[in-house]
Coordinates of C-alpha atoms and ligand atoms in Angstrom, one line a residue:
M271 CA -0.1 0.0 0.1
N272 CA 1.4 3.5 -0.9
Q273 CA -0.2 6.4 0.9
L274 CA 0.5 10.2 0.4
S275 CA 1.2 12.2 3.5
P276 CA 1.1 15.7 4.2
I277 CA 3.9 18.1 3.3
H278 CA 6.9 18.3 6.0
D279 CA 9.2 21.0 6.2
L280 CA 12.1 18.7 6.8
L281 CA 12.7 15.1 6.3
I282 CA 15.9 13.9 8.1
I283 CA 17.4 10.6 7.1
G284 CA 19.1 8.9 10.1
G285 CA 18.6 8.4 13.7
G286 CA 22.1 8.9 14.8
I287 CA 23.4 11.6 17.1
N288 CA 23.5 14.2 14.1
G289 CA 19.9 13.4 12.8
T290 CA 18.3 13.5 16.3
G291 CA 20.2 16.4 17.1
I292 CA 19.1 18.3 14.3
A293 CA 15.5 17.0 14.6
A294 CA 15.3 18.2 18.1
D295 CA 16.7 21.6 17.3
A296 CA 14.5 22.2 14.0
A297 CA 11.4 21.2 15.8
G298 CA 12.1 23.3 18.6
R299 CA 12.4 26.2 16.1
G300 CA 8.8 25.4 14.9
L301 CA 9.7 23.4 11.6
N302 CA 7.6 20.3 10.9
V303 CA 10.0 17.5 11.1
V304 CA 9.8 13.8 10.3
L305 CA 12.9 11.5 10.9
C306 CA 13.5 8.1 9.5
E307 CA 15.7 5.5 10.9
M308 CA 16.2 2.3 8.9
N309 CA 16.9 0.3 12.1
D310 CA 17.0 1.4 15.8
L311 CA 17.9 4.9 17.0
A312 CA 21.5 5.0 17.5
S313 CA 22.2 1.6 16.0
G314 CA 24.9 3.1 13.5
T315 CA 28.2 4.9 14.8
S316 CA 26.4 6.8 17.7
S317 CA 26.5 3.5 19.9
A318 CA 29.9 2.3 19.1
S319 CA 32.0 5.6 20.1
T320 CA 34.3 5.8 23.0
K321 CA 31.6 7.7 24.7
L322 CA 33.9 10.8 25.5
I323 CA 32.5 14.1 25.6
H324 CA 36.0 15.8 24.9
G325 CA 37.9 18.2 23.2
G326 CA 40.4 15.7 21.7
L327 CA 44.0 16.4 23.2
R328 CA 45.2 14.4 20.2
Y329 CA 43.6 16.7 17.7
L330 CA 45.9 19.4 18.8
E331 CA 48.9 17.9 17.2
Q332 CA 46.9 17.9 14.0
Y333 CA 46.3 22.0 14.5
E334 CA 42.4 21.3 14.8
F335 CA 42.1 24.2 16.9
R336 CA 38.5 25.0 15.7
L337 CA 37.1 21.6 16.5
V338 CA 39.1 21.3 19.8
R339 CA 37.7 24.9 21.1
E340 CA 34.3 24.1 20.0
A341 CA 34.2 20.5 21.5
L342 CA 35.8 21.7 24.8
G343 CA 33.3 24.4 25.2
E344 CA 30.6 21.9 24.8
R345 CA 31.5 19.9 27.7
E346 CA 30.3 22.1 30.0
V347 CA 27.0 22.9 28.1
L348 CA 26.3 19.3 27.9
L349 CA 27.0 18.5 31.6
H350 CA 24.5 21.1 32.4
N351 CA 21.9 20.0 29.8
A352 CA 21.9 16.1 30.5
P353 CA 23.7 15.5 33.8
H354 CA 22.5 12.1 34.3
L355 CA 23.8 10.9 30.9
I356 CA 27.0 12.9 30.9
K357 CA 29.5 13.0 33.8
P358 CA 32.8 14.6 34.5
M359 CA 35.8 12.1 34.2
R360 CA 39.4 12.6 35.2
F361 CA 42.0 11.0 32.7
R362 CA 45.8 10.0 33.6
L363 CA 48.3 10.2 31.0
P364 CA 51.2 8.1 32.0
H365 CA 54.6 9.7 30.4
M366 CA 56.8 7.3 28.4
P367 CA 60.1 8.8 28.0
H368 CA 60.8 7.6 24.4
L369 CA 57.5 8.8 23.2
R370 CA 56.1 12.5 23.4
P371 CA 58.5 14.6 25.6
K372 CA 57.1 16.1 28.9
W373 CA 57.3 19.6 27.5
M374 CA 55.2 18.8 24.6
I375 CA 52.4 17.3 27.0
R376 CA 52.5 19.9 29.5
A377 CA 52.1 22.8 26.5
G378 CA 49.2 20.6 24.9
L379 CA 47.4 20.3 28.3
F380 CA 48.0 24.1 29.1
L381 CA 46.3 24.9 25.5
Y382 CA 43.6 22.4 26.4
D383 CA 42.9 24.0 29.7
S384 CA 43.0 27.5 28.3
L385 CA 40.9 27.2 24.8
S386 CA 37.6 27.3 26.5
R387 CA 36.0 28.4 29.5
R388 CA 35.7 25.7 32.4
V389 CA 33.1 26.0 35.1
T390 CA 33.0 22.9 36.8
L391 CA 35.9 20.7 35.4
P392 CA 39.3 21.1 37.2
G393 CA 42.4 21.8 35.2
S394 CA 45.3 19.5 34.4
R395 CA 48.2 18.9 36.6
G396 CA 51.3 16.6 36.8
I397 CA 51.3 13.6 38.9
K398 CA 53.5 10.8 40.3
F399 CA 52.7 7.3 40.2
N400 CA 53.0 4.7 43.2
D401 CA 52.3 1.3 44.3
S402 CA 48.9 2.2 44.6
D403 CA 48.3 2.8 41.2
P404 CA 47.5 0.0 38.5
L405 CA 50.4 0.9 36.2
V406 CA 53.9 -1.2 35.8
E407 CA 56.5 -0.2 38.1
S408 CA 58.9 1.6 35.7
L409 CA 56.0 4.4 34.9
K410 CA 56.8 7.1 37.6
D411 CA 55.6 10.2 36.3
G412 CA 52.4 11.4 34.3
F413 CA 49.7 14.1 33.9
E414 CA 46.0 14.4 34.8
Y415 CA 43.2 16.1 32.8
S416 CA 39.5 16.6 32.7
D417 CA 37.0 15.7 30.1
A418 CA 33.5 14.0 30.4
W419 CA 31.9 10.8 29.6
V420 CA 28.4 10.1 27.8
D421 CA 26.2 7.1 27.6
D422 CA 26.0 7.9 23.7
S423 CA 23.0 5.7 22.6
R424 CA 20.9 6.8 25.5
L425 CA 21.8 10.6 24.4
V426 CA 20.3 9.8 21.1
V427 CA 17.2 8.5 22.5
T428 CA 16.8 11.4 24.7
L429 CA 17.3 13.7 21.8
A430 CA 14.8 11.9 19.8
Q431 CA 12.4 12.1 22.9
C432 CA 13.1 16.1 22.9
A433 CA 12.4 16.1 19.2
R434 CA 9.1 14.3 19.8
E435 CA 8.1 16.6 22.6
K436 CA 8.4 19.4 20.2
S437 CA 6.2 17.6 17.7
A438 CA 8.7 15.9 15.5
D439 CA 7.5 12.5 14.1
I440 CA 10.3 10.1 14.8
R441 CA 10.0 6.8 12.7
V442 CA 12.3 3.9 13.2
R443 CA 12.6 0.9 11.3
S444 CA 11.8 3.2 8.5
K445 CA 14.1 3.3 5.6
C446 CA 14.6 5.7 3.0
V447 CA 14.5 3.9 -0.4
G448 CA 14.1 6.4 -2.8
V449 CA 13.9 10.2 -3.4
S450 CA 12.8 12.2 -6.4
A451 CA 12.4 16.2 -6.6
Q452 CA 9.3 17.8 -8.3
N453 CA 8.7 21.5 -8.2
N454 CA 11.2 22.4 -5.5
M455 CA 9.7 19.7 -3.4
W456 CA 11.1 16.2 -2.2
R457 CA 9.0 12.9 -2.8
V458 CA 10.7 10.5 -0.5
E459 CA 9.7 6.7 -0.4
L460 CA 10.0 5.2 3.1
K461 CA 9.9 1.5 3.7
N462 CA 8.5 0.0 7.0
E463 CA 11.3 -2.5 7.7
I464 CA 8.9 -4.5 9.7
T465 CA 5.8 -4.9 7.6
G466 CA 7.4 -4.2 4.0
E467 CA 4.8 -1.4 3.7
L468 CA 5.8 1.6 1.5
E469 CA 4.8 5.3 2.1
T470 CA 5.4 8.3 0.2
V471 CA 6.5 11.5 2.2
L472 CA 6.5 14.9 0.8
A473 CA 9.2 17.4 2.3
R474 CA 10.4 20.9 1.5
C475 CA 14.0 19.9 2.3
I476 CA 16.0 16.6 3.0
V477 CA 18.7 16.5 5.7
N478 CA 21.1 13.5 5.0
A479 CA 22.4 12.5 8.4
S480 CA 23.1 9.0 7.5
G481 CA 26.5 8.7 8.8
P482 CA 28.7 6.1 7.4
W483 CA 25.8 5.4 4.9
V484 CA 25.9 8.9 3.4
G485 CA 27.5 8.1 0.1
Q486 CA 24.8 5.2 -0.4
S487 CA 21.6 6.7 0.9
F488 CA 20.4 7.7 -2.6
D489 CA 21.5 4.8 -4.5
G490 CA 19.1 3.8 -7.2
S491 CA 17.6 7.4 -7.1
Q492 CA 18.0 9.7 -10.1
M493 CA 19.8 12.5 -8.1
A494 CA 21.8 15.4 -9.6
Y495 CA 23.6 15.9 -6.4
K496 CA 26.9 14.0 -6.3
H497 CA 28.0 13.3 -2.6
R498 CA 31.5 14.2 -1.6
D499 CA 34.2 11.6 -1.1
V500 CA 33.7 9.9 2.2
R501 CA 36.5 8.1 3.9
L502 CA 35.1 5.3 6.2
V503 CA 37.5 4.7 9.1
K504 CA 36.5 1.8 11.5
G505 CA 37.3 1.7 15.3
C506 CA 36.9 -1.1 17.5
H507 CA 36.4 -1.5 21.5
I508 CA 36.8 -4.3 23.8
V509 CA 35.2 -4.8 27.2
V510 CA 37.0 -6.7 30.0
P511 CA 36.6 -7.5 33.4
R512 CA 37.5 -4.1 35.6
M513 CA 41.3 -3.5 35.4
H514 CA 41.7 -1.2 38.3
A515 CA 39.6 0.1 41.1
G516 CA 39.8 3.8 40.7
E517 CA 37.3 6.0 38.9
E518 CA 40.0 7.8 36.8
S519 CA 40.4 6.8 32.9
Y520 CA 43.8 6.3 31.5
M521 CA 45.1 7.5 28.2
L522 CA 48.0 5.4 26.6
Q523 CA 50.3 6.5 24.0
N524 CA 51.2 3.8 21.5
D525 CA 54.4 3.8 19.4
D526 CA 52.6 4.3 16.4
G527 CA 51.5 7.9 17.6
R528 CA 47.9 6.8 18.4
V529 CA 46.3 6.8 21.8
V530 CA 44.0 4.1 23.4
F531 CA 41.7 4.9 26.2
V532 CA 41.2 2.6 29.3
I533 CA 38.0 3.6 30.9
P534 CA 36.0 2.3 33.8
Y535 CA 32.7 0.8 32.6
E536 CA 29.3 -0.3 34.0
H537 CA 30.9 -0.6 37.4
D538 CA 32.5 -4.1 36.9
F539 CA 33.9 -3.6 33.5
T540 CA 36.8 -1.7 31.5
L541 CA 36.2 -0.4 28.1
I542 CA 39.3 -0.1 25.9
G543 CA 39.6 1.5 22.7
T544 CA 39.9 2.5 20.0
T545 CA 41.4 1.2 16.7
D546 CA 41.7 3.3 13.2
E547 CA 41.6 1.4 10.1
D548 CA 40.2 2.3 6.7
F549 CA 37.0 0.4 6.0
T550 CA 34.9 -0.6 2.8
G551 CA 31.7 -2.5 2.6
D552 CA 28.7 -2.2 4.5
P553 CA 29.1 -0.3 7.8
S554 CA 26.4 -2.5 9.6
E555 CA 28.6 -5.5 9.1
A556 CA 31.7 -3.9 10.4
E557 CA 33.5 -5.9 13.5
I558 CA 36.8 -6.4 15.2
S559 CA 39.5 -8.5 13.6
E560 CA 41.8 -10.5 15.8
R561 CA 44.7 -8.1 14.9
E562 CA 42.7 -5.1 16.3
K563 CA 41.9 -7.2 19.5
D564 CA 45.5 -7.9 19.9
Y565 CA 46.6 -4.3 19.4
L566 CA 44.5 -3.2 22.1
I567 CA 45.5 -5.9 24.4
N568 CA 49.1 -5.5 23.8
I569 CA 48.7 -1.6 24.6
V570 CA 47.1 -2.2 27.9
N571 CA 49.7 -5.0 28.9
T572 CA 52.7 -2.6 28.2
Y573 CA 51.1 -0.2 31.0
F574 CA 49.3 -2.1 33.3
R575 CA 50.5 -4.5 35.9
K576 CA 47.4 -6.6 35.5
Q577 CA 47.7 -8.6 32.1
I578 CA 45.0 -9.6 30.0
S579 CA 44.6 -12.0 27.1
S580 CA 41.8 -12.5 24.4
A581 CA 40.2 -15.0 26.9
D582 CA 39.5 -11.9 28.8
V583 CA 37.5 -10.1 26.2
L584 CA 33.6 -10.2 27.2
H585 CA 32.3 -8.3 24.6
S586 CA 33.5 -6.0 21.5
F587 CA 31.8 -3.6 19.1
A588 CA 33.0 -1.6 16.1
G589 CA 31.8 1.5 14.5
V590 CA 32.6 3.2 11.4
R591 CA 33.6 7.0 11.2
P592 CA 31.9 8.8 8.4
L593 CA 34.8 11.3 7.7
L594 CA 35.2 13.7 4.6
D595 CA 38.2 12.5 2.6
D596 CA 40.8 15.2 3.1
G597 CA 43.4 13.3 1.2
E598 CA 45.4 12.6 4.5
G599 CA 47.6 9.6 4.7
S600 CA 46.7 7.4 7.9
A601 CA 43.3 6.8 9.0
S602 CA 44.0 8.4 12.4
E603 CA 45.1 11.5 10.7
V604 CA 41.7 12.5 8.6
S605 CA 40.0 15.3 10.4
R606 CA 37.3 14.3 13.0
D607 CA 35.6 17.9 12.0
Y608 CA 32.3 18.2 10.4
T609 CA 31.2 19.8 7.1
L610 CA 27.8 20.6 5.9
D611 CA 26.9 20.9 2.1
M612 CA 23.7 22.3 1.1
D613 CA 22.7 21.8 -2.4
T614 CA 19.7 23.4 -4.1
S615 CA 20.0 22.3 -7.5
E616 CA 16.7 20.1 -7.5
A617 CA 15.3 21.1 -3.9
P618 CA 17.2 21.9 -0.8
L619 CA 19.3 18.9 0.2
L620 CA 21.5 19.4 3.1
T621 CA 24.2 16.7 3.7
V622 CA 26.3 16.1 7.1
Y623 CA 29.7 14.9 6.9
G624 CA 31.8 13.9 9.8
G625 CA 30.7 15.1 13.4
K626 CA 31.4 14.0 16.7
I627 CA 29.0 12.8 19.6
T628 CA 30.6 15.9 21.4
T629 CA 29.8 18.6 19.0
Y630 CA 26.2 17.3 17.9
R631 CA 24.6 20.3 19.3
C632 CA 26.8 22.8 17.5
L633 CA 26.6 20.8 14.3
A634 CA 22.8 21.1 14.6
E635 CA 23.0 24.8 15.2
S636 CA 25.3 25.2 12.1
A637 CA 22.6 23.1 10.2
M638 CA 19.9 25.6 11.4
E639 CA 22.0 28.5 9.9
E640 CA 21.8 26.5 6.5
L641 CA 18.2 25.8 6.9
E642 CA 17.4 29.7 7.6
K643 CA 18.0 30.6 4.2
I644 CA 15.2 28.1 3.3
F645 CA 13.0 28.8 6.2
P646 CA 13.5 32.6 7.2
Q647 CA 10.5 32.3 9.3
M648 CA 11.9 29.8 11.8
G649 CA 12.8 30.4 15.5
G650 CA 16.4 31.3 16.7
P651 CA 18.7 29.2 18.8
W652 CA 17.7 27.6 21.9
T653 CA 19.5 24.5 22.8
Q654 CA 22.3 25.8 24.5
T655 CA 20.8 26.4 27.9
E656 CA 17.5 24.2 27.6
V657 CA 18.0 21.1 29.7
L658 CA 17.0 17.8 27.8
P659 CA 14.2 15.4 28.8
G660 CA 14.9 13.5 32.1
S661 CA 17.2 16.4 33.6
Q662 CA 14.5 17.8 35.7
F663 CA 16.6 17.8 39.0
E664 CA 19.0 19.6 41.3
S665 CA 21.9 17.3 41.0
P666 CA 22.6 13.5 40.2
S667 CA 23.2 13.0 44.0
Q668 CA 19.9 14.7 44.9
L669 CA 17.9 12.8 42.3
L670 CA 19.4 9.4 43.7
D671 CA 18.5 10.3 47.3
E672 CA 14.9 11.2 46.2
L673 CA 14.5 8.2 44.0
T674 CA 15.8 6.1 47.1
K675 CA 13.4 7.6 49.5
R676 CA 10.4 7.4 47.0
F677 CA 11.2 3.7 46.0
S678 CA 12.7 2.2 49.1
W679 CA 11.7 -1.3 47.9
A680 CA 14.1 -1.1 44.8
S681 CA 17.7 -2.4 45.2
S682 CA 20.4 0.2 45.1
E683 CA 21.7 -1.2 41.7
Q684 CA 18.3 -0.7 40.3
L685 CA 18.0 2.8 41.7
C686 CA 21.4 3.7 40.4
R687 CA 20.9 2.4 36.8
W688 CA 17.3 4.1 36.8
A689 CA 18.9 7.5 37.7
S690 CA 21.6 7.5 35.4
S691 CA 19.8 6.2 32.5
Y692 CA 16.2 7.8 32.9
G693 CA 17.2 10.8 35.1
S694 CA 13.7 12.4 36.3
C695 CA 12.0 10.3 33.7
T696 CA 12.2 7.5 36.3
Y697 CA 9.1 8.9 37.9
K698 CA 7.4 8.4 34.7
M699 CA 8.7 5.1 34.1
L700 CA 7.4 3.9 37.6
E701 CA 4.3 5.6 37.6
G702 CA 1.7 3.8 39.7
V703 CA 4.4 1.1 41.0
D704 CA 4.2 0.9 44.7
C705 CA 6.3 -2.4 45.4
A706 CA 8.8 -4.8 43.6
A707 CA 5.8 -6.8 42.6
D708 CA 4.2 -4.1 40.5
L709 CA 7.1 -4.2 38.3
G710 CA 6.0 -7.4 36.7
E711 CA 8.2 -10.3 35.0
D712 CA 11.9 -10.0 36.2
F713 CA 14.6 -10.6 33.4
G714 CA 17.4 -10.5 35.5
F715 CA 19.8 -8.0 37.1
G716 CA 16.7 -5.6 37.9
L717 CA 15.3 -5.5 34.4
S718 CA 11.6 -6.1 34.8
A719 CA 8.5 -6.0 32.5
R720 CA 7.6 -2.4 33.4
E721 CA 11.1 -1.1 32.4
V722 CA 10.9 -3.1 29.2
D723 CA 7.4 -1.7 28.3
Y724 CA 8.6 1.9 29.2
M725 CA 11.5 1.4 26.7
C726 CA 9.2 0.0 23.9
E727 CA 6.5 2.5 24.5
Q728 CA 8.4 5.8 25.2
E729 CA 11.8 5.0 23.7
W730 CA 11.2 3.1 20.4
A731 CA 12.6 -0.1 21.5
F732 CA 11.6 -3.2 19.6
S733 CA 14.3 -5.9 19.7
V734 CA 16.3 -7.6 22.4
D735 CA 19.4 -5.6 21.1
D736 CA 17.5 -2.3 21.4
I737 CA 17.0 -3.0 25.2
L738 CA 20.3 -4.9 26.1
W739 CA 22.8 -3.0 24.4
R740 CA 21.3 0.5 23.5
R741 CA 18.7 1.5 26.0
S742 CA 20.8 -0.3 28.7
K743 CA 24.1 -2.3 28.6
L744 CA 22.5 -5.3 30.6
G745 CA 23.7 -7.4 27.6
L746 CA 27.0 -7.5 29.5
R747 CA 25.1 -9.3 32.5
L748 CA 22.1 -11.3 31.4
E749 CA 22.6 -15.1 30.8
P750 CA 21.5 -16.7 27.5
L751 CA 18.3 -18.0 29.4
Q752 CA 17.6 -14.8 30.6
V753 CA 17.8 -13.3 27.1
A754 CA 15.6 -16.0 25.8
K755 CA 13.1 -15.1 28.4
L756 CA 13.2 -11.6 27.3
E757 CA 12.9 -12.4 23.8
G758 CA 9.7 -14.3 24.5
Y759 CA 8.3 -11.6 26.4
L760 CA 9.0 -9.2 23.4
L761 CA 7.5 -11.5 20.9
G762 CA 4.4 -11.8 23.3
R763 CA 4.2 -7.9 23.2
K764 CA 4.4 -7.6 19.4
K765 CA 1.6 -10.3 19.0
A766 CA -0.7 -8.4 21.4
I767 CA 0.1 -5.1 19.5
T768 CA -0.6 -6.7 16.1
A769 CA -3.8 -8.2 17.1
A770 CA -4.9 -4.9 18.6
W771 CA -4.3 -3.2 15.0
T772 CA -6.0 -6.0 13.4
Y773 CA -9.2 -5.9 15.6
T774 CA -9.4 -1.9 15.6
Ligands
LIG888 P1 25.3 7.3 12.9 O1 25.2 7.3 14.3 O2 25.8 6.3 12.1 O3 23.8 7.6 12.3 C1 23.3 7.3 11.0 C2 22.1 6.6 11.1 O4 21.4 6.7 9.7 C3 22.0 5.2 11.5 O5 21.6 4.7 12.6 C4 21.5 4.3 10.2 O6 20.8 3.2 10.4 C5 20.8 5.4 9.4 N1 20.4 5.5 8.1 C6 21.5 5.1 7.2 N2 20.8 4.9 5.7 C7 19.4 5.1 6.1 C8 18.3 5.1 5.0 N3 18.5 5.1 3.8 N4 17.1 5.4 5.8 C9 16.9 5.5 7.0 N5 18.1 5.5 8.1 C10 19.1 5.3 7.6 N6 32.9 11.2 19.1 C11 32.9 11.6 20.2 O7 32.3 12.9 20.5 N7 33.4 11.2 21.3 C12 33.9 9.9 21.1 O8 34.7 9.4 22.1 C13 34.0 9.2 20.1 N8 34.6 8.1 19.7 C14 34.4 7.3 18.6 C15 34.9 6.1 18.5 C16 34.6 5.4 17.5 C17 35.4 4.0 17.2 C18 34.1 5.9 16.3 C19 33.7 5.1 15.1 C20 33.3 7.1 16.4 C21 33.6 8.0 17.5 N9 33.0 9.2 17.7 C22 33.5 9.9 18.8 C23 32.7 9.9 16.5 C24 30.9 9.6 16.7 O9 30.6 8.4 17.3 C25 30.2 9.8 15.2 O10 30.7 10.9 14.7 C26 28.8 10.0 15.4 O11 28.3 9.0 16.1 C27 28.2 9.9 14.0 O12 26.8 10.0 14.0 P2 26.1 10.2 12.9 O13 24.4 10.5 13.4 O14 26.3 11.0 11.9 O15 25.9 8.7 12.4

């Protein structure tokens, strides 16, 4: 069946950080927005990042001052706007005498501290390591600096909620399969990836925010626009049992000039990454190679007393950076900055290249500056100071105290996880729940039917992976039998919904 829809101002392709960030900003300025995501929100690169809200100390070596300044400034903005999802993090950088000299690191950190205003984040300093640190004995000196950490996929879901609150239409499992222009208007074919149904959507402007798919989104369509050269760079992470007790992360320098982060993750684990390798093929099929695994394991074993092997790898993930090809030699040297390309040869088409999780808000504001030429009546900037859904609380500790009082029957693990996942939306998730039994079926580690229903109804979750790897990280903990139980529950839900559609 092919239905014709009303005319939208903006059709956004891609439900990653950039698509949802633009959707929220545009909808908040009064544009009529529809966003299509072919899979789950954040199922592309935006759930496979190192999860840092950072200026990118390494980018200073590549003279990326514009990017670093903008990204550094965003740390404080985002810490204010979504404090349950984004938290300050201290990084330790051990000094290796045969790698970057101390004066160079000191100068870099001075610049890092000075390029942007810091309100809450402490500055950098030199440190000495001793027996209480987890590093090998030969490492005596180092440095410490501040950045922040983010739950990347939950930030994307939260931005989609923000866009929906401002009347954007967010469609997941909805793939853009064809576009054509007529009378300065786009006609876009969307395919429902579950039912196979096709729908035609009319839009005055398209934003292509399809990340690593940016070069192939319009394959098969007769388009005048020729996309720019994209360089796909794969990066992988491994998750191992917790390497060290402290809350600080480590930034390890490698002999090849790259750096690898070792980050405390989900209380009991450590996240290690990333690699940089040119990639060809379908981005959804990217995965870690044995060589990349060894690369990450070797660098950790060079710095840490605790030694790991591939047997310690509990989980791994790969993401593909959608970078504009600037002709640089090695994959790690390609600019991480973003570029927006507006083409009006057929009808307005704005294409997004590159971009970091950290700079999504600035990227969206830049996109709005381009769109203002087409929609001069739209509202002005608003995202710098407005907090995101779930951030209606004084401080994370005050929120946790309040939740603990109100839901005293819940376990401390549940309360901590709810506070850092849903923030003040926890109250909505637990509306009408007076005791643990009201949560319904228990799938393990505090994941209940109530929470799963909330993820499906309010956060667009549909599959086991959506729930266990993107709305939560409980995939690290659930046993196969518990996963099967969750699968069964989701199947039951889907059947009930389909039956309701049939009888109404
Ligand atoms: P994506 O998240 O890939 O979103 C694009 C979406 O478009 C996908 O969900 C896809 O399913 C959808 N799509 C594609 N084609 C279609 C279609 N035809 N119809 C409908 N939907 C479609 N940044 C940081 O700030 N901090 C970090 O620590 C950091 N670490 C990183 C580590 C690695 C290994 C990588 C790879 C990147 C890292 N980044 C980091 C960068 C950041 O993750 C990415 O730049 C960002 O996530 C890109 O977001 P996006 O929205 O452009 O793309």
